[in-house]
CSV table of C-alpha atoms in Angstrom, one decimal:
chain,number,residue,atom,x,y,z
A,1,MET,CA,13.6,21.2,-22.1
A,2,ALA,CA,12.1,22.3,-18.8
A,3,THR,CA,14.6,24.1,-16.5
A,4,ASP,CA,14.6,25.4,-13.0
A,5,GLY,CA,15.4,29.1,-12.2
A,6,VAL,CA,18.8,29.9,-10.8
A,7,VAL,CA,19.8,33.3,-9.4
A,8,SER,CA,23.3,34.2,-8.2
A,9,ALA,CA,24.3,37.1,-5.9
A,10,SER,CA,27.7,38.5,-5.1
A,11,ALA,CA,28.6,37.9,-1.5
A,12,ALA,CA,30.5,41.0,-0.5
A,13,LEU,CA,28.3,41.5,2.5
A,14,THR,CA,28.7,42.6,6.1
A,15,ALA,CA,26.1,41.7,8.7
A,16,PRO,CA,22.9,43.8,8.5
A,17,GLU,CA,22.6,46.5,11.2
A,18,GLU,CA,19.1,45.5,12.1
A,19,PRO,CA,16.7,42.5,11.4
A,20,GLN,CA,15.3,42.5,7.9
A,21,THR,CA,12.8,40.4,5.9
A,22,ILE,CA,13.4,38.6,2.6
A,23,GLN,CA,10.4,37.5,0.5
A,24,ILE,CA,10.9,34.7,-2.0
A,25,ARG,CA,8.2,34.1,-4.6
A,26,LEU,CA,8.1,31.4,-7.2
A,27,GLY,CA,5.9,32.3,-10.2
A,28,ASN,CA,2.4,33.4,-8.9
A,29,ALA,CA,2.7,31.4,-5.7
A,30,GLU,CA,2.4,33.1,-2.3
A,31,ALA,CA,5.7,34.7,-1.2
A,32,LYS,CA,7.6,33.1,1.7
A,33,GLU,CA,8.9,35.5,4.3
A,34,ILE,CA,12.3,34.9,5.8
A,35,THR,CA,13.7,36.9,8.7
A,36,VAL,CA,17.5,37.8,8.6
A,37,GLU,CA,18.8,38.7,12.0
A,38,SER,CA,21.1,41.7,12.6
A,39,ASP,CA,24.1,39.6,13.2
A,40,SER,CA,23.7,37.3,10.2
A,41,PHE,CA,26.4,36.7,7.7
A,42,LEU,CA,26.4,34.7,4.4
A,43,GLN,CA,26.2,31.3,5.9
A,44,ASP,CA,23.4,32.4,8.2
A,45,ILE,CA,21.4,33.8,5.3
A,46,ARG,CA,21.9,30.5,3.4
A,47,ASP,CA,20.7,28.4,6.3
A,48,ALA,CA,17.7,30.7,6.9
A,49,ILE,CA,16.6,30.3,3.3
A,50,ASN,CA,17.1,26.5,3.3
A,51,ASN,CA,15.2,26.1,6.6
A,52,ALA,CA,12.3,28.3,5.5
A,53,GLY,CA,10.7,25.8,3.0
A,54,ALA,CA,10.5,28.5,0.3
A,55,GLY,CA,10.8,26.1,-2.6
A,56,VAL,CA,14.5,27.1,-3.3
A,57,THR,CA,17.8,25.8,-2.3
A,58,ALA,CA,20.6,28.2,-1.3
A,59,SER,CA,24.3,27.4,-1.6
A,60,ILE,CA,27.6,29.2,-1.4
A,61,VAL,CA,29.9,28.9,-4.4
A,62,SER,CA,33.4,30.2,-5.0
A,63,ASP,CA,34.2,31.4,-8.5
A,64,GLY,CA,37.9,32.0,-7.8
A,65,SER,CA,37.8,35.8,-8.3
A,66,ALA,CA,39.0,38.6,-6.0
A,67,LYS,CA,35.6,38.4,-4.3
A,68,PRO,CA,34.9,34.7,-4.9
A,69,TYR,CA,32.0,33.8,-2.8
A,70,ARG,CA,28.5,33.9,-4.3
A,71,LEU,CA,25.1,33.0,-2.9
A,72,VAL,CA,23.3,30.8,-5.4
A,73,LEU,CA,19.5,30.2,-5.2
A,74,THR,CA,18.1,27.3,-7.2
A,75,ALA,CA,14.4,26.6,-7.5
A,76,ASP,CA,13.5,23.1,-6.4
A,77,THR,CA,11.1,22.5,-9.3
A,78,THR,CA,11.3,23.0,-13.0
A,79,GLY,CA,9.0,25.0,-15.3
A,80,LEU,CA,8.0,28.6,-15.9
A,81,ALA,CA,6.1,28.5,-12.6
A,82,SER,CA,9.4,28.4,-10.7
A,83,THR,CA,10.5,31.8,-12.0
A,84,MET,CA,12.1,33.5,-8.9
A,85,GLN,CA,11.4,36.9,-7.5
A,86,ILE,CA,13.2,38.1,-4.3
A,87,GLN,CA,12.2,41.2,-2.3
A,88,VAL,CA,14.1,42.7,0.6
A,89,SER,CA,12.5,45.0,3.1
A,90,GLY,CA,13.8,48.6,2.9
A,91,GLU,CA,13.7,51.5,0.4
A,92,ALA,CA,15.5,51.1,-2.9
A,93,ASN,CA,17.2,54.4,-2.5
A,94,THR,CA,18.7,53.7,0.9
A,95,GLU,CA,22.1,52.2,1.7
A,96,ASN,CA,20.7,48.7,2.3
A,97,ARG,CA,23.5,46.1,1.8
A,98,LEU,CA,21.2,43.1,2.0
A,99,ARG,CA,18.8,44.6,-0.5
A,100,LYS,CA,21.7,45.3,-2.9
A,101,LEU,CA,22.8,41.7,-2.4
A,102,LEU,CA,19.5,39.8,-2.9
A,103,HIS,CA,16.7,42.0,-4.3
A,104,TYR,CA,15.8,40.6,-7.7
A,105,ASP,CA,12.9,41.3,-10.0
A,106,PRO,CA,13.0,39.2,-13.2
A,107,THR,CA,10.9,41.9,-15.1
A,108,ALA,CA,13.4,44.7,-14.3
A,109,PRO,CA,16.7,43.2,-13.1
A,110,ASP,CA,19.3,45.5,-11.5
A,111,PRO,CA,22.6,45.3,-13.4
A,112,ASP,CA,24.4,45.8,-10.1
A,113,GLY,CA,22.3,43.3,-8.2
A,114,PRO,CA,21.8,39.5,-8.5
A,115,ALA,CA,22.1,37.9,-11.9
A,116,GLU,CA,19.9,35.2,-13.4
A,117,ILE,CA,22.1,32.3,-14.3
A,118,ARG,CA,19.4,30.1,-15.8
A,119,ALA,CA,15.9,31.2,-16.6
A,120,ALA,CA,13.0,28.9,-15.6
A,121,GLN,CA,11.1,27.6,-18.5
A,122,ASP,CA,8.6,24.9,-19.5
A,123,ALA,CA,9.4,22.0,-21.8
A,124,GLN,CA,8.1,22.5,-25.3
A,125,LEU,CA,7.7,19.7,-27.8
A,126,LYS,CA,5.7,18.5,-30.7
A,127,ILE,CA,4.1,15.1,-31.2
A,128,ASN,CA,2.8,14.5,-34.8
A,129,GLY,CA,2.9,18.3,-35.3
A,130,LEU,CA,0.9,19.1,-32.1
A,131,GLY,CA,2.6,21.5,-29.8
A,132,ILE,CA,2.7,20.5,-26.1
A,133,THR,CA,4.0,22.4,-23.1
A,134,ARG,CA,4.7,20.9,-19.7
A,135,PRO,CA,6.6,22.1,-16.6
A,136,SER,CA,8.6,18.9,-16.3
A,137,ASN,CA,10.9,16.9,-18.6
A,138,THR,CA,9.0,13.7,-17.6
A,139,ILE,CA,5.6,13.7,-19.4
A,140,ASN,CA,3.1,10.9,-18.7
A,141,ASP,CA,-0.1,12.4,-19.9
A,142,ALA,CA,0.5,13.3,-23.5
A,143,LEU,CA,0.2,9.8,-24.9
A,144,GLU,CA,-2.1,7.3,-23.2
A,145,GLY,CA,0.0,4.7,-21.4
A,146,VAL,CA,3.3,6.2,-22.5
A,147,THR,CA,5.8,8.1,-20.4
A,148,LEU,CA,8.2,10.4,-22.2
A,149,THR,CA,11.5,11.5,-20.6
A,150,LEU,CA,13.1,14.5,-22.4
A,151,GLU,CA,16.9,14.4,-22.2
A,152,LYS,CA,18.1,16.9,-24.8
A,153,THR,CA,16.9,19.4,-27.3
A,154,GLY,CA,16.4,18.1,-30.8
A,155,THR,CA,14.3,15.8,-32.9
A,156,SER,CA,13.6,12.2,-32.0
A,157,MET,CA,11.6,9.4,-33.6
A,158,LEU,CA,9.3,7.5,-31.3
A,159,SER,CA,7.8,4.2,-32.4
A,160,ILE,CA,5.1,2.6,-30.3
A,161,THR,CA,4.2,-1.0,-31.0
A,162,GLN,CA,1.9,-3.6,-29.5
A,163,ASP,CA,3.7,-6.0,-27.2
A,164,LYS,CA,1.6,-9.0,-28.0
A,165,GLU,CA,4.1,-11.5,-26.4
A,166,ALA,CA,3.9,-9.7,-23.1
A,167,VAL,CA,0.1,-9.8,-23.2
A,168,GLU,CA,0.0,-13.5,-23.9
A,169,LYS,CA,2.5,-14.1,-21.1
A,170,ASN,CA,0.5,-12.0,-18.6
A,171,VAL,CA,-2.8,-13.6,-19.5
A,172,GLY,CA,-1.1,-17.0,-19.1
A,173,GLU,CA,0.2,-16.0,-15.7
A,174,PHE,CA,-3.3,-14.9,-14.7
A,175,VAL,CA,-4.6,-18.4,-15.6
A,176,LYS,CA,-1.8,-20.1,-13.7
A,177,ALA,CA,-2.3,-17.9,-10.6
A,178,TYR,CA,-6.0,-18.8,-10.5
A,179,ASN,CA,-5.3,-22.5,-10.9
A,180,ASP,CA,-2.6,-22.5,-8.2
A,181,LEU,CA,-5.0,-20.8,-5.8
A,182,GLN,CA,-7.7,-23.3,-6.5
A,183,ALA,CA,-5.2,-26.2,-6.1
A,184,THR,CA,-4.2,-24.8,-2.7
A,185,LEU,CA,-7.8,-24.4,-1.5
A,186,LYS,CA,-8.6,-27.9,-2.7
A,187,SER,CA,-5.6,-29.3,-0.8
A,188,LEU,CA,-6.7,-27.6,2.4
A,189,SER,CA,-10.3,-28.7,2.2
A,190,SER,CA,-10.2,-32.2,0.6
A,191,TYR,CA,-10.4,-35.7,2.3
A,192,ASP,CA,-8.4,-38.7,1.2
A,193,VAL,CA,-10.5,-41.9,1.7
A,194,ALA,CA,-7.5,-44.2,1.1
A,195,SER,CA,-5.3,-42.6,3.8
A,196,LYS,CA,-8.3,-41.5,5.9
A,197,SER,CA,-6.8,-38.1,6.3
A,198,GLY,CA,-8.1,-34.6,5.4
A,199,GLY,CA,-6.8,-31.1,5.0
A,200,ALA,CA,-6.6,-28.6,7.8
A,201,LEU,CA,-9.9,-26.9,6.5
A,202,VAL,CA,-11.8,-30.0,5.5
A,203,GLY,CA,-15.5,-29.3,5.8
A,204,ASP,CA,-15.0,-25.6,6.4
A,205,GLY,CA,-17.7,-23.5,4.7
A,206,THR,CA,-15.4,-20.5,4.3
A,207,VAL,CA,-13.3,-22.3,1.7
A,208,ARG,CA,-16.3,-23.3,-0.3
A,209,SER,CA,-17.6,-19.7,-0.2
A,210,ILE,CA,-14.2,-18.4,-1.5
A,211,GLN,CA,-14.1,-20.9,-4.3
A,212,THR,CA,-17.7,-20.1,-5.3
A,213,LYS,CA,-17.1,-16.3,-5.3
A,214,LEU,CA,-13.9,-16.6,-7.4
A,215,ARG,CA,-15.6,-18.8,-10.0
A,216,ASP,CA,-18.6,-16.5,-10.2
A,217,LEU,CA,-16.4,-13.5,-10.7
A,218,ILE,CA,-14.4,-15.2,-13.5
A,219,THR,CA,-17.6,-16.2,-15.3
A,220,SER,CA,-19.4,-12.9,-15.0
A,221,PRO,CA,-18.6,-9.7,-17.0
A,222,PRO,CA,-17.3,-6.7,-15.1
A,223,ALA,CA,-20.1,-4.2,-14.4
A,224,GLY,CA,-20.1,-1.3,-16.8
A,225,LEU,CA,-17.6,-2.9,-19.2
A,226,ALA,CA,-18.1,-1.8,-22.8
A,227,GLY,CA,-16.2,-2.9,-25.9
A,228,SER,CA,-15.5,-5.8,-28.1
A,229,PHE,CA,-14.7,-8.1,-25.2
A,230,THR,CA,-16.8,-8.5,-22.1
A,231,HIS,CA,-15.9,-12.0,-20.9
A,232,LEU,CA,-12.6,-13.7,-20.5
A,233,SER,CA,-13.9,-16.4,-22.8
A,234,ASN,CA,-13.8,-13.8,-25.6
A,235,ILE,CA,-10.0,-13.9,-25.5
A,236,GLY,CA,-9.6,-17.6,-25.0
A,237,VAL,CA,-9.7,-18.0,-21.2
A,238,GLY,CA,-12.3,-20.6,-20.0
A,239,PHE,CA,-13.0,-23.4,-17.6
A,240,GLN,CA,-12.2,-27.1,-18.4
A,241,ARG,CA,-14.1,-30.1,-17.1
A,242,ASP,CA,-11.8,-30.4,-14.1
A,243,GLY,CA,-12.6,-26.9,-13.0
A,244,LYS,CA,-9.3,-25.4,-14.0
A,245,LEU,CA,-8.8,-22.4,-16.3
A,246,ALA,CA,-7.2,-22.9,-19.6
A,247,LEU,CA,-5.9,-20.5,-22.3
A,248,ASP,CA,-6.6,-20.9,-26.0
A,249,ALA,CA,-3.5,-19.2,-27.4
A,250,ASP,CA,-4.9,-19.1,-31.0
A,251,LYS,CA,-8.1,-17.4,-29.8
A,252,LEU,CA,-6.1,-14.9,-27.8
A,253,LYS,CA,-3.9,-14.1,-30.8
A,254,LYS,CA,-6.9,-13.5,-33.0
A,255,ALA,CA,-8.4,-11.2,-30.3
A,256,MET,CA,-5.2,-9.2,-30.2
A,257,THR,CA,-5.2,-8.9,-33.9
A,258,ASP,CA,-8.9,-7.8,-34.1
A,259,ASN,CA,-9.0,-5.4,-31.1
A,260,PHE,CA,-5.8,-5.1,-29.1
A,261,GLN,CA,-7.0,-2.1,-27.0
A,262,ASP,CA,-10.1,-3.8,-25.6
A,263,ILE,CA,-8.0,-6.6,-24.0
A,264,GLY,CA,-6.5,-4.2,-21.5
A,265,LYS,CA,-10.0,-3.0,-20.5
A,266,LEU,CA,-10.9,-6.6,-19.5
A,267,PHE,CA,-8.3,-6.5,-16.7
A,268,ALA,CA,-7.5,-2.9,-16.0
A,269,LYS,CA,-9.4,-0.3,-14.0
A,270,THR,CA,-11.0,2.5,-16.1
A,271,ASP,CA,-13.4,5.4,-15.3
A,272,THR,CA,-16.4,3.1,-15.7
A,273,THR,CA,-15.3,-0.3,-14.6
A,274,LEU,CA,-12.8,-2.2,-12.4
A,275,GLY,CA,-11.9,-4.9,-14.9
A,276,TYR,CA,-11.2,-8.5,-13.8
A,277,ALA,CA,-7.9,-7.6,-12.1
A,278,GLY,CA,-9.5,-4.7,-10.2
A,279,GLN,CA,-12.5,-6.9,-9.1
A,280,LEU,CA,-10.2,-9.6,-7.9
A,281,SER,CA,-8.1,-7.1,-5.9
A,282,LYS,CA,-11.3,-5.8,-4.3
A,283,MET,CA,-12.5,-9.3,-3.6
A,284,VAL,CA,-9.2,-10.3,-2.0
A,285,ASP,CA,-9.4,-7.2,0.2
A,286,GLY,CA,-12.8,-8.4,1.3
A,287,PHE,CA,-11.4,-11.8,2.1
A,288,LEU,CA,-8.3,-10.5,4.0
A,289,GLY,CA,-9.5,-7.2,5.5
A,290,THR,CA,-9.9,-6.7,9.2
A,291,ASP,CA,-13.7,-7.1,8.7
A,292,GLY,CA,-13.3,-9.6,5.9
A,293,LEU,CA,-14.5,-13.1,5.4
A,294,ILE,CA,-11.4,-14.8,6.7
A,295,ALA,CA,-11.1,-12.5,9.7
A,296,SER,CA,-14.7,-13.1,10.6
A,297,ARG,CA,-14.3,-16.9,10.3
A,298,THR,CA,-11.1,-16.7,12.4
A,299,ASP,CA,-12.9,-14.7,15.1
A,300,GLY,CA,-15.7,-17.3,15.1
A,301,LEU,CA,-13.3,-20.2,15.5
A,302,THR,CA,-11.4,-18.3,18.2
A,303,LYS,CA,-14.7,-17.8,20.1
A,304,SER,CA,-15.6,-21.5,19.6
A,305,ILE,CA,-12.2,-22.6,21.0
A,306,LYS,CA,-12.7,-20.3,24.0
A,307,THR,CA,-16.2,-21.6,24.5
A,308,ILE,CA,-15.0,-25.2,24.3
A,309,GLY,CA,-12.3,-24.4,26.8
A,310,ASN,CA,-14.8,-22.9,29.2
A,311,ASP,CA,-17.1,-25.9,28.7
A,312,LYS,CA,-14.1,-28.2,29.4
A,313,GLU,CA,-13.3,-26.3,32.6
A,314,ALA,CA,-17.0,-26.5,33.7
A,315,MET,CA,-17.1,-30.2,33.0
A,316,MET,CA,-13.9,-30.8,35.0
A,317,ARG,CA,-15.4,-28.9,37.9
A,318,ARG,CA,-18.6,-31.1,37.7
A,319,LEU,CA,-16.5,-34.3,37.5
A,320,GLU,CA,-14.5,-33.2,40.5
A,321,SER,CA,-17.7,-32.5,42.4
A,322,VAL,CA,-19.1,-36.0,41.4
A,323,GLU,CA,-15.9,-37.7,42.4
A,324,LYS,CA,-15.9,-35.9,45.8
A,325,ARG,CA,-19.5,-37.0,46.4
A,326,TYR,CA,-18.8,-40.6,45.4
A,327,ARG,CA,-15.8,-40.7,47.7
A,328,LEU,CA,-17.9,-39.5,50.6
A,329,GLN,CA,-20.6,-42.0,49.8
A,330,PHE,CA,-18.0,-44.8,49.4
A,331,THR,CA,-16.4,-43.8,52.8
A,332,ALA,CA,-19.8,-43.8,54.5
A,333,LEU,CA,-20.6,-47.2,52.9
A,334,ASP,CA,-17.3,-48.6,53.9
A,335,THR,CA,-17.8,-47.5,57.5
A,336,MET,CA,-21.3,-49.0,57.5
A,337,ILE,CA,-20.1,-52.3,56.1
A,338,ALA,CA,-17.3,-52.4,58.8
A,339,SER,CA,-19.9,-51.8,61.5
A,340,MET,CA,-22.3,-54.4,60.2
A,341,THR,CA,-19.4,-56.9,59.9
A,342,SER,CA,-18.5,-56.2,63.5
A,343,THR,CA,-22.1,-56.8,64.6
A,344,SER,CA,-22.3,-60.0,62.5
A,345,ASN,CA,-19.1,-61.3,64.2
A,346,TYR,CA,-20.5,-60.5,67.6
A,347,LEU,CA,-23.9,-62.2,66.9
A,348,THR,CA,-22.1,-65.3,65.5
A,349,GLN,CA,-20.0,-65.5,68.7
A,350,GLN,CA,-23.1,-65.2,70.9
A,351,LEU,CA,-24.9,-67.8,69.0
A,352,ALA,CA,-22.0,-70.2,69.3
A,353,ASN,CA,-22.0,-69.7,73.0
A,354,LEU,CA,-25.7,-70.5,73.2
A,355,ASN,CA,-25.2,-73.8,71.5
A,356,LYS,CA,-22.6,-74.8,74.1
A,357,LEU,CA,-25.2,-74.1,76.8
């Protein structure tokens, strides 16, 4: 089991007569310097250590003895690299109370100085007879795809089996997710002749582009993929006549029996390829990113709406100008007609008078 280093110091301490420096080093790391002021007592030293970010936590513990209070320093990490060394400024042969309290060298401990309560050590274990050492009790790099959590010292049997049911379920959910997405895109972009109504994105080229890109990705092998399976069709995933994906459960089971490990490579990211899941994630980022396909289309539509709005305002101004001109022309025409009517009436009257003569 991996453990952290713990050092305990008796706390029969009066305040230092002058400022002093504590150096705390974990393993071979660079030492962290902490200044202890001349008027510092136990609580002040604890706080100074905790505020220094030295990789250790200081606490005050009472053991119930005649001189009960002890300063306990615990490394924040486990493993041999957290072995603690504490140095205090001042000569060893001087009457330095702070040095006597805290100075600790794990290679030559002072029997009258601090005591090591728990030594820092790495976790040591064997897997199939192979010795393994790690600084932590959580080990995720010993067996590929397996995380081990060490809880106690002893011997344990670990059995790793292939979860074929989970694989079949996940592949089925992948097929369903693709079909659901295509159904949504179709609903947004289709036109119903009977009801003479269409989706919000009917006729939009972006939807067709997304559908085409998705279908091309599903039917093409991931770049750099090597192994027994290079296409989804190898594990029973393929297109039907209606454009939907379908899963051949029998073909998938046979693929799991023949070469279980290569199924994961089809979907997961490796050192050489992204796999289908990785490629889909990258493609979706391209669709939804700030500079992606959908954002570009949205910006284009926004600009078009703004342009139409500007055109509408310009048209309204032109119509207002035409209306104003027509009103002026109508007024002038009306005035002219009124004048001509008056002249006509006058002439009619004069002609009538001539007839009387």
